[in-house]
Amino acid sequence: GKSGIGAAELLEDMGSIPVLYDGNEKTDPAEVKSRLKEGTKAEVFIGNLPEKEIDKLSLVVLSPGVPTDLPLVLHFKEKGLKIWGEVEPAYAFGKGDVLAITGTNGKTTTTSLLGAIMEHARNSVFVVGNIGNPYTEAVEQMNEDSVTVAEISSFQLETIEHFHPKVSAILNITPDHLDRYDHQMQNYVDAKFRIIQNQTPDDAFIFWNDDPIIQRELHKYGIHGHYYPFAERKEEGTAAYVEQDKVYFTEPIAFNMEQEELALTGTHNLFNSMAAGISANLAGIRKECIREALGDFKGVEHRLEKVCRVRGVDYINDSKATNVNSCWYALQSMKTKTILILGGKDKGNDYNEIADLVKEKCTGLIYMGLHNEKLHDFFDKFGLPVADVQSMKDAVDAAYRMAKKGETVLLSPCCASFDLFKSYEDRGEQFKECVRNL
């Protein structure tokens, strides 16, 4: 993948000889080599990594999707090899300040929004990480005045060692990826909180003050940086809040703006805007610049992205909603009755969170996946029209037949995409293409 190629090239530039290994025997080594820079000395192994090659290694860099408890990874650990993710070598060789964002939902929007604010004001800004731009690819262009805005997933946080953002944010924590964490919520929470493990009292930690899990966990970790909580209502010590339709930022430089001036709508985007605004404020960006960027932002592809209107029906692409809480926010923002397309690779989902909204907002459900039994078991009893599909074209065609004028068709799957698609981006692109072909 992109992060593996980026890490290999960076490490070679820094004097190492990289070995690329993929356990999937279908991977084409010639295709891998074609994506490396010309002259790269990297060796490529597919399917099997011989023990004699393992004996030559001094560092293992895991792609984020590789679980740390795979037999081969455990073998690496037994041999005493250092195991990092792509974030760690990028941080080791990178320059300038790092502003890092994590959380279950809103990471990409907040990272993109913060990146847009920083690009308004700074010359050397890199928006990297789980957002789709490998951190390692940006390192060679950095200088001491650079700012890196990084979206960091729980998978990436599992393998950090020295990664030390000047400003970090945990937007929220709700169940996600529990299949990766032995279906133990605490394991997922612990991974998220690793973002602050190296922070000092001179750094900043931003978080949603009303998140019960974050509040429960704060006392466990002691003070890692100065706290900057945000909330929907004014509370003691909040760095951002709403009062009488204005958003107030209280420190380090106090300013406010009308809530209706924010480019992004909905409660979840209000919180995303607050987190980005606080981060930029702490980074020394002028309040006029923050206001302008928060008012101009165009949104993120595949996140509540309006595709078009066909015969009086709006089609919304929210393919990035890969967990139940994301779908909850999407349904909450719907102003009309909705046909919901959901399904995919289940990650241990609990659909109770969206049950009331589905009953209130939905007039039909389309189950899109190879294994829809769990969806049938949970939602069929609601008495809504349902359709089973195993392709995006069939999903859009079924939605077209179900939807009435004035309603909305919402792709907000609650699930990972890997049963039918290459990625959530592929899923979203196919949705948009099929809708435009109606």
Short mmCIF file of C-alpha atoms in Angstrom, two decimals:
data_model
loop_
_atom_site.label_atom_id
_atom_site.label_comp_id
_atom_site.label_asym_id
_atom_site.label_seq_id
_atom_site.Cartn_x
_atom_site.Cartn_y
_atom_site.Cartn_z
CA GLY A 1 0.00 0.00 0.00
CA LYS A 2 0.88 3.70 -0.12
CA SER A 3 2.17 3.91 3.44
CA GLY A 4 4.44 0.87 2.96
CA ILE A 5 5.95 2.25 -0.23
CA GLY A 6 6.41 5.65 1.43
CA ALA A 7 8.11 4.15 4.49
CA ALA A 8 10.45 2.00 2.36
CA GLU A 9 11.55 4.94 0.22
CA LEU A 10 12.10 7.22 3.22
CA LEU A 11 14.15 4.60 5.08
CA GLU A 12 16.29 3.95 2.01
CA ASP A 13 16.87 7.70 1.62
CA MET A 14 18.06 7.70 5.24
CA GLY A 15 20.61 4.95 4.57
CA SER A 16 18.74 1.70 5.19
CA ILE A 17 18.13 -1.23 2.82
CA PRO A 18 14.38 -1.86 2.90
CA VAL A 19 12.69 -5.24 2.46
CA LEU A 20 9.04 -5.18 1.36
CA TYR A 21 6.97 -8.17 2.40
CA ASP A 22 3.32 -9.01 1.72
CA GLY A 23 1.79 -12.26 2.93
CA ASN A 24 -0.85 -12.18 0.18
CA GLU A 25 0.42 -14.57 -2.49
CA LYS A 26 -1.73 -12.83 -5.14
CA THR A 27 0.36 -9.66 -4.83
CA ASP A 28 2.44 -9.08 -7.98
CA PRO A 29 6.09 -8.30 -7.04
CA ALA A 30 6.69 -6.62 -10.41
CA GLU A 31 3.75 -4.26 -9.75
CA VAL A 32 5.18 -3.43 -6.32
CA LYS A 33 8.62 -2.69 -7.79
CA SER A 34 7.04 -0.49 -10.48
CA ARG A 35 5.76 1.85 -7.76
CA LEU A 36 9.20 2.33 -6.19
CA LYS A 37 11.49 5.16 -7.23
CA GLU A 38 13.94 4.25 -9.98
CA GLY A 39 17.18 2.91 -8.56
CA THR A 40 15.65 1.74 -5.28
CA LYS A 41 17.52 -1.23 -3.82
CA ALA A 42 14.50 -2.58 -1.94
CA GLU A 43 13.96 -6.33 -2.05
CA VAL A 44 10.41 -7.69 -2.40
CA PHE A 45 9.14 -10.94 -0.87
CA ILE A 46 5.62 -12.27 -1.44
CA GLY A 47 3.85 -15.05 0.47
CA ASN A 48 6.83 -16.18 2.55
CA LEU A 49 9.63 -14.29 4.29
CA PRO A 50 12.61 -16.69 4.73
CA GLU A 51 14.15 -16.91 8.19
CA LYS A 52 17.57 -15.94 6.79
CA GLU A 53 16.03 -12.65 5.63
CA ILE A 54 14.39 -12.06 9.03
CA ASP A 55 17.82 -12.50 10.65
CA LYS A 56 19.10 -9.50 8.64
CA LEU A 57 16.38 -7.13 9.91
CA SER A 58 16.83 -4.40 12.50
CA LEU A 59 13.43 -2.69 12.24
CA VAL A 60 9.93 -3.77 11.19
CA VAL A 61 7.44 -1.17 9.93
CA LEU A 62 3.86 -2.47 9.86
CA SER A 63 1.16 -1.12 7.58
CA PRO A 64 -1.79 0.12 9.69
CA GLY A 65 -4.09 -2.71 8.61
CA VAL A 66 -1.70 -5.41 9.86
CA PRO A 67 -2.70 -6.67 13.35
CA THR A 68 0.12 -6.69 15.90
CA ASP A 69 -0.81 -10.22 17.04
CA LEU A 70 -0.22 -12.00 13.72
CA PRO A 71 2.06 -15.06 14.15
CA LEU A 72 4.78 -13.45 12.00
CA VAL A 73 4.64 -10.21 14.02
CA LEU A 74 4.83 -12.19 17.26
CA HIS A 75 7.87 -13.97 15.79
CA PHE A 76 9.48 -10.58 15.09
CA LYS A 77 8.85 -9.61 18.73
CA GLU A 78 10.37 -12.85 20.02
CA LYS A 79 13.53 -12.03 18.06
CA GLY A 80 13.69 -8.63 19.77
CA LEU A 81 13.02 -6.58 16.64
CA LYS A 82 11.77 -3.01 17.03
CA ILE A 83 8.25 -2.74 15.58
CA TRP A 84 6.94 0.61 14.40
CA GLY A 85 4.11 1.84 12.22
CA GLU A 86 4.65 4.30 9.36
CA VAL A 87 4.01 7.27 11.67
CA GLU A 88 7.13 6.62 13.75
CA PRO A 89 9.87 6.84 11.05
CA ALA A 90 8.05 9.82 9.52
CA TYR A 91 8.08 11.60 12.88
CA ALA A 92 11.72 10.62 13.51
CA PHE A 93 12.93 12.29 10.30
CA GLY A 94 10.28 15.02 9.97
CA LYS A 95 10.72 18.67 10.91
CA GLY A 96 8.54 21.42 12.38
CA ASP A 97 5.47 21.20 14.61
CA VAL A 98 2.91 18.38 14.54
CA LEU A 99 -0.83 18.86 15.18
CA ALA A 100 -2.49 15.43 15.48
CA ILE A 101 -6.18 14.46 15.38
CA THR A 102 -7.79 11.18 16.41
CA GLY A 103 -11.26 10.02 17.48
CA THR A 104 -13.85 7.57 16.24
CA ASN A 105 -15.70 10.04 14.01
CA GLY A 106 -14.86 13.39 12.45
CA LYS A 107 -11.10 12.83 12.09
CA THR A 108 -10.92 13.41 8.36
CA THR A 109 -13.23 16.44 8.39
CA THR A 110 -11.39 18.04 11.32
CA THR A 111 -7.96 17.29 9.85
CA SER A 112 -8.99 18.69 6.46
CA LEU A 113 -10.51 21.76 8.11
CA LEU A 114 -7.44 22.40 10.27
CA GLY A 115 -5.22 21.87 7.22
CA ALA A 116 -7.24 24.45 5.28
CA ILE A 117 -6.89 26.97 8.13
CA MET A 118 -3.13 26.41 8.34
CA GLU A 119 -2.72 26.71 4.56
CA HIS A 120 -4.42 30.12 4.75
CA ALA A 121 -1.62 31.31 7.02
CA ARG A 122 1.55 29.22 6.60
CA ASN A 123 3.73 28.45 3.59
CA SER A 124 4.82 24.89 4.46
CA VAL A 125 1.82 22.78 5.57
CA PHE A 126 1.43 18.99 5.16
CA VAL A 127 -1.90 17.24 5.73
CA VAL A 128 -1.03 13.57 6.20
CA GLY A 129 -1.82 10.24 7.83
CA ASN A 130 -5.01 8.20 7.81
CA ILE A 131 -6.55 10.87 5.57
CA GLY A 132 -4.89 9.11 2.61
CA ASN A 133 -1.57 10.99 2.24
CA PRO A 134 1.33 8.93 3.67
CA TYR A 135 3.19 10.86 6.36
CA THR A 136 6.50 9.46 5.09
CA GLU A 137 6.01 10.92 1.61
CA ALA A 138 6.02 14.49 2.99
CA VAL A 139 9.18 14.26 5.11
CA GLU A 140 11.76 15.22 2.46
CA GLN A 141 9.92 18.49 1.72
CA MET A 142 9.77 19.62 5.37
CA ASN A 143 11.79 22.38 7.03
CA GLU A 144 11.97 23.78 10.56
CA ASP A 145 9.02 26.12 9.87
CA SER A 146 6.77 23.35 8.54
CA VAL A 147 3.49 22.37 10.17
CA THR A 148 2.22 18.79 9.87
CA VAL A 149 -1.50 18.23 10.39
CA ALA A 150 -1.92 14.48 10.90
CA GLU A 151 -5.01 12.30 11.08
CA ILE A 152 -3.96 9.35 13.23
CA SER A 153 -6.05 6.19 13.55
CA SER A 154 -6.11 3.79 16.49
CA PHE A 155 -4.27 1.27 14.28
CA GLN A 156 -1.45 3.77 13.72
CA LEU A 157 -1.33 4.71 17.40
CA GLU A 158 -0.77 1.07 18.40
CA THR A 159 2.79 1.23 17.05
CA ILE A 160 4.05 4.68 18.06
CA GLU A 161 7.02 5.05 20.37
CA HIS A 162 8.37 8.64 20.27
CA PHE A 163 5.60 10.37 18.26
CA HIS A 164 5.02 13.67 20.08
CA PRO A 165 2.49 16.14 18.71
CA LYS A 166 2.63 19.69 20.02
CA VAL A 167 -1.18 19.76 19.82
CA SER A 168 -3.28 16.59 19.99
CA ALA A 169 -7.05 16.10 19.86
CA ILE A 170 -9.39 13.23 20.69
CA LEU A 171 -12.72 14.21 19.15
CA ASN A 172 -14.84 11.40 20.59
CA ILE A 173 -14.71 7.67 21.37
CA THR A 174 -17.49 5.24 20.47
CA PRO A 175 -17.31 1.52 19.61
CA ASP A 176 -15.44 0.81 16.37
CA HIS A 177 -12.98 -1.79 15.03
CA LEU A 178 -13.85 -4.07 17.94
CA ASP A 179 -13.01 -7.05 15.76
CA ARG A 180 -9.40 -5.78 15.88
CA TYR A 181 -9.47 -5.35 19.68
CA ASP A 182 -10.76 -8.78 20.81
CA HIS A 183 -14.21 -7.16 21.16
CA GLN A 184 -12.85 -5.37 24.25
CA MET A 185 -13.78 -1.67 24.18
CA GLN A 186 -11.02 -0.78 26.67
CA ASN A 187 -8.35 -2.02 24.25
CA TYR A 188 -9.68 0.40 21.62
CA VAL A 189 -9.84 3.26 24.14
CA ASP A 190 -6.26 2.61 25.27
CA ALA A 191 -5.07 2.78 21.66
CA LYS A 192 -6.75 6.18 21.17
CA PHE A 193 -5.20 7.65 24.33
CA ARG A 194 -1.69 6.73 23.17
CA ILE A 195 -1.82 10.02 21.20
CA ILE A 196 -0.98 11.90 24.43
CA GLN A 197 1.57 9.47 25.89
CA ASN A 198 4.62 11.59 24.98
CA GLN A 199 3.13 15.03 25.56
CA THR A 200 4.59 17.37 28.18
CA PRO A 201 3.00 20.21 30.22
CA ASP A 202 4.08 22.59 27.43
CA ASP A 203 1.83 20.81 24.90
CA ALA A 204 -1.93 20.98 24.33
CA PHE A 205 -4.62 18.30 24.57
CA ILE A 206 -8.02 19.07 22.99
CA PHE A 207 -11.06 16.88 23.65
CA TRP A 208 -14.88 16.82 23.67
CA ASN A 209 -15.81 17.63 27.24
CA ASP A 210 -19.15 15.78 27.14
CA ASP A 211 -17.80 12.45 25.91
CA PRO A 212 -18.36 10.03 28.83
CA ILE A 213 -15.52 7.70 27.83
CA ILE A 214 -13.00 10.53 27.52
CA GLN A 215 -14.10 11.94 30.90
CA ARG A 216 -13.79 8.50 32.50
CA GLU A 217 -10.28 7.98 31.14
CA LEU A 218 -8.73 11.40 31.80
CA HIS A 219 -7.74 10.69 35.40
CA LYS A 220 -5.90 7.50 34.37
CA TYR A 221 -3.27 9.29 32.36
CA GLY A 222 -2.39 12.32 34.49
CA ILE A 223 -1.72 15.71 32.93
CA HIS A 224 -0.25 15.32 29.45
CA GLY A 225 -0.25 18.90 28.27
CA HIS A 226 -2.67 21.71 28.99
CA TYR A 227 -6.33 20.71 28.61
CA TYR A 228 -8.51 22.51 26.04
CA PRO A 229 -12.02 20.97 26.17
CA PHE A 230 -14.86 21.98 23.82
CA ALA A 231 -18.59 21.60 24.45
CA GLU A 232 -21.98 22.57 23.05
CA ARG A 233 -22.72 24.72 26.13
CA LYS A 234 -20.54 27.00 28.24
CA GLU A 235 -18.87 25.06 31.03
CA GLU A 236 -16.04 25.96 33.37
CA GLY A 237 -12.71 25.82 31.57
CA THR A 238 -14.06 25.16 28.06
CA ALA A 239 -11.88 26.48 25.23
CA ALA A 240 -14.85 26.62 22.82
CA TYR A 241 -18.63 26.55 23.28
CA VAL A 242 -21.89 27.86 21.82
CA GLU A 243 -24.10 30.53 23.37
CA GLN A 244 -26.98 32.44 21.74
CA ASP A 245 -26.09 31.11 18.27
CA LYS A 246 -22.47 32.25 18.53
CA VAL A 247 -19.37 30.05 18.75
CA TYR A 248 -16.95 31.34 21.37
CA PHE A 249 -13.25 30.49 21.44
CA THR A 250 -11.80 31.49 24.81
CA GLU A 251 -8.04 30.83 24.68
CA PRO A 252 -5.26 31.56 24.01
CA ILE A 253 -6.83 34.42 21.95
CA ALA A 254 -10.52 34.99 22.63
CA PHE A 255 -12.84 35.57 19.65
CA ASN A 256 -16.27 34.50 18.44
CA MET A 257 -18.26 34.04 15.24
CA GLU A 258 -21.90 33.50 14.33
CA GLN A 259 -22.78 29.78 14.22
CA GLU A 260 -24.55 30.32 10.88
CA GLU A 261 -21.24 31.53 9.40
CA LEU A 262 -19.74 28.05 9.76
CA ALA A 263 -19.49 26.36 6.36
CA LEU A 264 -20.30 22.93 7.81
CA THR A 265 -23.71 22.24 9.35
CA GLY A 266 -24.89 19.75 11.97
CA THR A 267 -23.90 19.17 15.59
CA HIS A 268 -21.03 16.84 14.69
CA ASN A 269 -19.55 19.45 12.35
CA LEU A 270 -19.96 22.11 15.03
CA PHE A 271 -17.66 20.01 17.22
CA ASN A 272 -15.25 19.42 14.32
CA SER A 273 -15.10 23.18 13.70
CA MET A 274 -14.45 23.87 17.38
CA ALA A 275 -11.60 21.34 17.55
CA ALA A 276 -9.99 22.72 14.38
CA GLY A 277 -10.46 26.31 15.57
CA ILE A 278 -8.85 25.63 18.96
CA SER A 279 -5.92 23.84 17.30
CA ALA A 280 -5.31 26.73 14.90
CA ASN A 281 -5.66 29.25 17.74
CA LEU A 282 -3.01 27.38 19.71
CA ALA A 283 -0.76 27.31 16.64
CA GLY A 284 -0.80 31.11 16.58
CA ILE A 285 -3.07 31.62 13.57
CA ARG A 286 -4.83 34.99 13.53
CA LYS A 287 -8.52 34.90 14.49
CA GLU A 288 -9.49 36.59 11.19
CA CYS A 289 -7.83 33.76 9.29
CA ILE A 290 -9.57 31.09 11.40
CA ARG A 291 -12.96 32.75 10.88
CA GLU A 292 -12.43 32.95 7.12
CA ALA A 293 -11.39 29.30 6.78
CA LEU A 294 -14.21 28.00 9.00
CA GLY A 295 -16.64 29.94 6.81
CA ASP A 296 -15.22 28.88 3.43
CA PHE A 297 -14.54 25.15 3.89
CA LYS A 298 -16.08 22.97 1.16
CA GLY A 299 -16.34 19.69 3.06
CA VAL A 300 -14.77 16.26 2.59
CA GLU A 301 -15.45 13.83 -0.23
CA HIS A 302 -17.49 10.76 0.83
CA ARG A 303 -18.68 12.49 4.02
CA LEU A 304 -22.33 13.66 3.65
CA GLU A 305 -21.48 14.63 0.07
CA LYS A 306 -24.50 15.65 -1.99
CA VAL A 307 -24.29 13.91 -5.36
CA CYS A 308 -27.32 15.23 -7.22
CA ARG A 309 -31.13 15.31 -7.31
CA VAL A 310 -32.93 12.83 -9.58
CA ARG A 311 -36.71 13.19 -10.08
CA GLY A 312 -37.07 15.10 -6.83
CA VAL A 313 -34.94 12.68 -4.77
CA ASP A 314 -31.60 13.79 -3.26
CA TYR A 315 -28.71 11.30 -3.23
CA ILE A 316 -26.10 11.66 -0.46
CA ASN A 317 -22.73 9.87 -0.41
CA ASP A 318 -21.60 9.16 3.15
CA SER A 319 -19.42 6.16 2.29
CA LYS A 320 -16.87 7.22 4.91
CA ALA A 321 -19.42 6.22 7.58
CA THR A 322 -17.71 2.93 8.39
CA ASN A 323 -19.16 2.61 11.89
CA VAL A 324 -22.59 2.91 13.54
CA ASN A 325 -21.91 6.22 15.30
CA SER A 326 -21.00 7.87 11.98
CA CYS A 327 -24.32 6.70 10.51
CA TRP A 328 -26.11 8.09 13.59
CA TYR A 329 -24.74 11.56 12.83
CA ALA A 330 -25.72 11.23 9.18
CA LEU A 331 -29.30 10.17 9.98
CA GLN A 332 -29.60 12.91 12.59
CA SER A 333 -28.77 15.50 9.93
CA MET A 334 -31.43 14.28 7.46
CA LYS A 335 -34.24 16.81 6.98
CA THR A 336 -36.47 14.48 4.90
CA LYS A 337 -37.64 10.88 4.99
CA THR A 338 -34.74 8.65 3.95
CA ILE A 339 -33.90 5.43 2.15
CA LEU A 340 -30.79 4.11 3.94
CA ILE A 341 -28.20 1.95 2.16
CA LEU A 342 -26.10 0.12 4.74
CA GLY A 343 -24.00 -3.01 5.12
CA GLY A 344 -20.57 -4.39 4.35
CA LYS A 345 -17.88 -5.99 6.51
CA ASP A 346 -19.26 -5.90 10.05
CA LYS A 347 -16.74 -4.87 12.73
CA GLY A 348 -18.72 -6.06 15.74
CA ASN A 349 -21.45 -3.45 15.24
CA ASP A 350 -24.24 -2.75 17.73
CA TYR A 351 -27.11 -1.26 15.72
CA ASN A 352 -29.16 -0.26 18.80
CA GLU A 353 -27.53 3.18 18.58
CA ILE A 354 -29.36 4.02 15.34
CA ALA A 355 -32.57 2.06 15.97
CA ASP A 356 -34.68 5.06 17.02
CA LEU A 357 -33.42 7.24 14.15
CA VAL A 358 -34.10 4.49 11.61
CA LYS A 359 -37.68 4.20 12.92
CA GLU A 360 -38.13 7.99 12.84
CA LYS A 361 -36.42 8.89 9.57
CA CYS A 362 -36.32 5.86 7.25
CA THR A 363 -38.96 4.68 4.79
CA GLY A 364 -36.85 1.84 3.39
CA LEU A 365 -33.59 -0.05 3.96
CA ILE A 366 -31.18 -1.58 1.47
CA TYR A 367 -28.75 -4.19 2.75
CA MET A 368 -25.59 -4.22 0.66
CA GLY A 369 -23.11 -6.96 1.48
CA LEU A 370 -22.08 -10.57 1.11
CA HIS A 371 -23.46 -11.43 4.56
CA ASN A 372 -26.61 -9.50 5.49
CA GLU A 373 -27.98 -11.89 8.11
CA LYS A 374 -27.18 -9.59 11.05
CA LEU A 375 -28.96 -6.68 9.33
CA HIS A 376 -32.05 -8.83 8.70
CA ASP A 377 -32.06 -10.05 12.30
CA PHE A 378 -31.95 -6.52 13.69
CA PHE A 379 -33.91 -4.32 11.27
CA ASP A 380 -36.53 -6.55 9.61
CA LYS A 381 -38.76 -6.37 12.69
CA PHE A 382 -39.15 -2.61 12.12
CA GLY A 383 -41.57 -3.41 9.29
CA LEU A 384 -39.86 -1.22 6.66
CA PRO A 385 -39.47 -2.25 3.01
CA VAL A 386 -36.04 -3.89 2.58
CA ALA A 387 -33.90 -5.07 -0.34
CA ASP A 388 -30.87 -7.39 -0.43
CA VAL A 389 -28.15 -6.45 -2.93
CA GLN A 390 -24.54 -7.41 -3.64
CA SER A 391 -23.47 -4.61 -5.97
CA MET A 392 -23.65 -0.83 -5.97
CA LYS A 393 -25.67 -0.73 -9.19
CA ASP A 394 -28.33 -2.98 -7.66
CA ALA A 395 -28.33 -0.86 -4.48
CA VAL A 396 -28.90 2.39 -6.38
CA ASP A 397 -31.52 0.79 -8.62
CA ALA A 398 -33.40 -0.53 -5.57
CA ALA A 399 -33.21 2.90 -3.90
CA TYR A 400 -34.50 4.55 -7.08
CA ARG A 401 -37.53 2.25 -7.03
CA MET A 402 -38.20 2.78 -3.31
CA ALA A 403 -37.71 6.55 -2.94
CA LYS A 404 -40.59 9.00 -3.34
CA LYS A 405 -40.28 12.60 -4.51
CA GLY A 406 -39.03 14.80 -1.67
CA GLU A 407 -37.13 11.98 0.04
CA THR A 408 -33.38 11.33 0.31
CA VAL A 409 -31.29 8.28 -0.54
CA LEU A 410 -28.40 8.05 1.92
CA LEU A 411 -25.40 5.75 1.52
CA SER A 412 -24.14 5.52 5.11
CA PRO A 413 -23.04 1.91 5.46
CA CYS A 414 -22.00 1.52 9.16
CA CYS A 415 -19.47 -1.06 7.93
CA ALA A 416 -16.09 -1.46 6.31
CA SER A 417 -16.10 -1.78 2.54
CA PHE A 418 -13.81 -4.73 1.96
CA ASP A 419 -16.40 -7.40 1.22
CA LEU A 420 -17.46 -5.81 -2.10
CA PHE A 421 -15.12 -2.85 -2.69
CA LYS A 422 -11.43 -1.93 -2.60
CA SER A 423 -12.00 0.87 -0.07
CA TYR A 424 -14.64 3.29 1.19
CA GLU A 425 -13.45 5.67 -1.55
CA ASP A 426 -14.13 3.03 -4.20
CA ARG A 427 -17.55 2.41 -2.67
CA GLY A 428 -18.36 6.13 -2.73
CA GLU A 429 -17.12 6.61 -6.29
CA GLN A 430 -19.23 3.70 -7.52
CA PHE A 431 -22.27 5.15 -5.74
CA LYS A 432 -21.79 8.55 -7.40
CA GLU A 433 -21.28 6.99 -10.83
CA CYS A 434 -24.40 4.81 -10.52
CA VAL A 435 -26.50 7.75 -9.31
CA ARG A 436 -25.36 9.97 -12.18
CA ASN A 437 -26.24 7.18 -14.61
CA LEU A 438 -29.87 7.06 -13.46
#
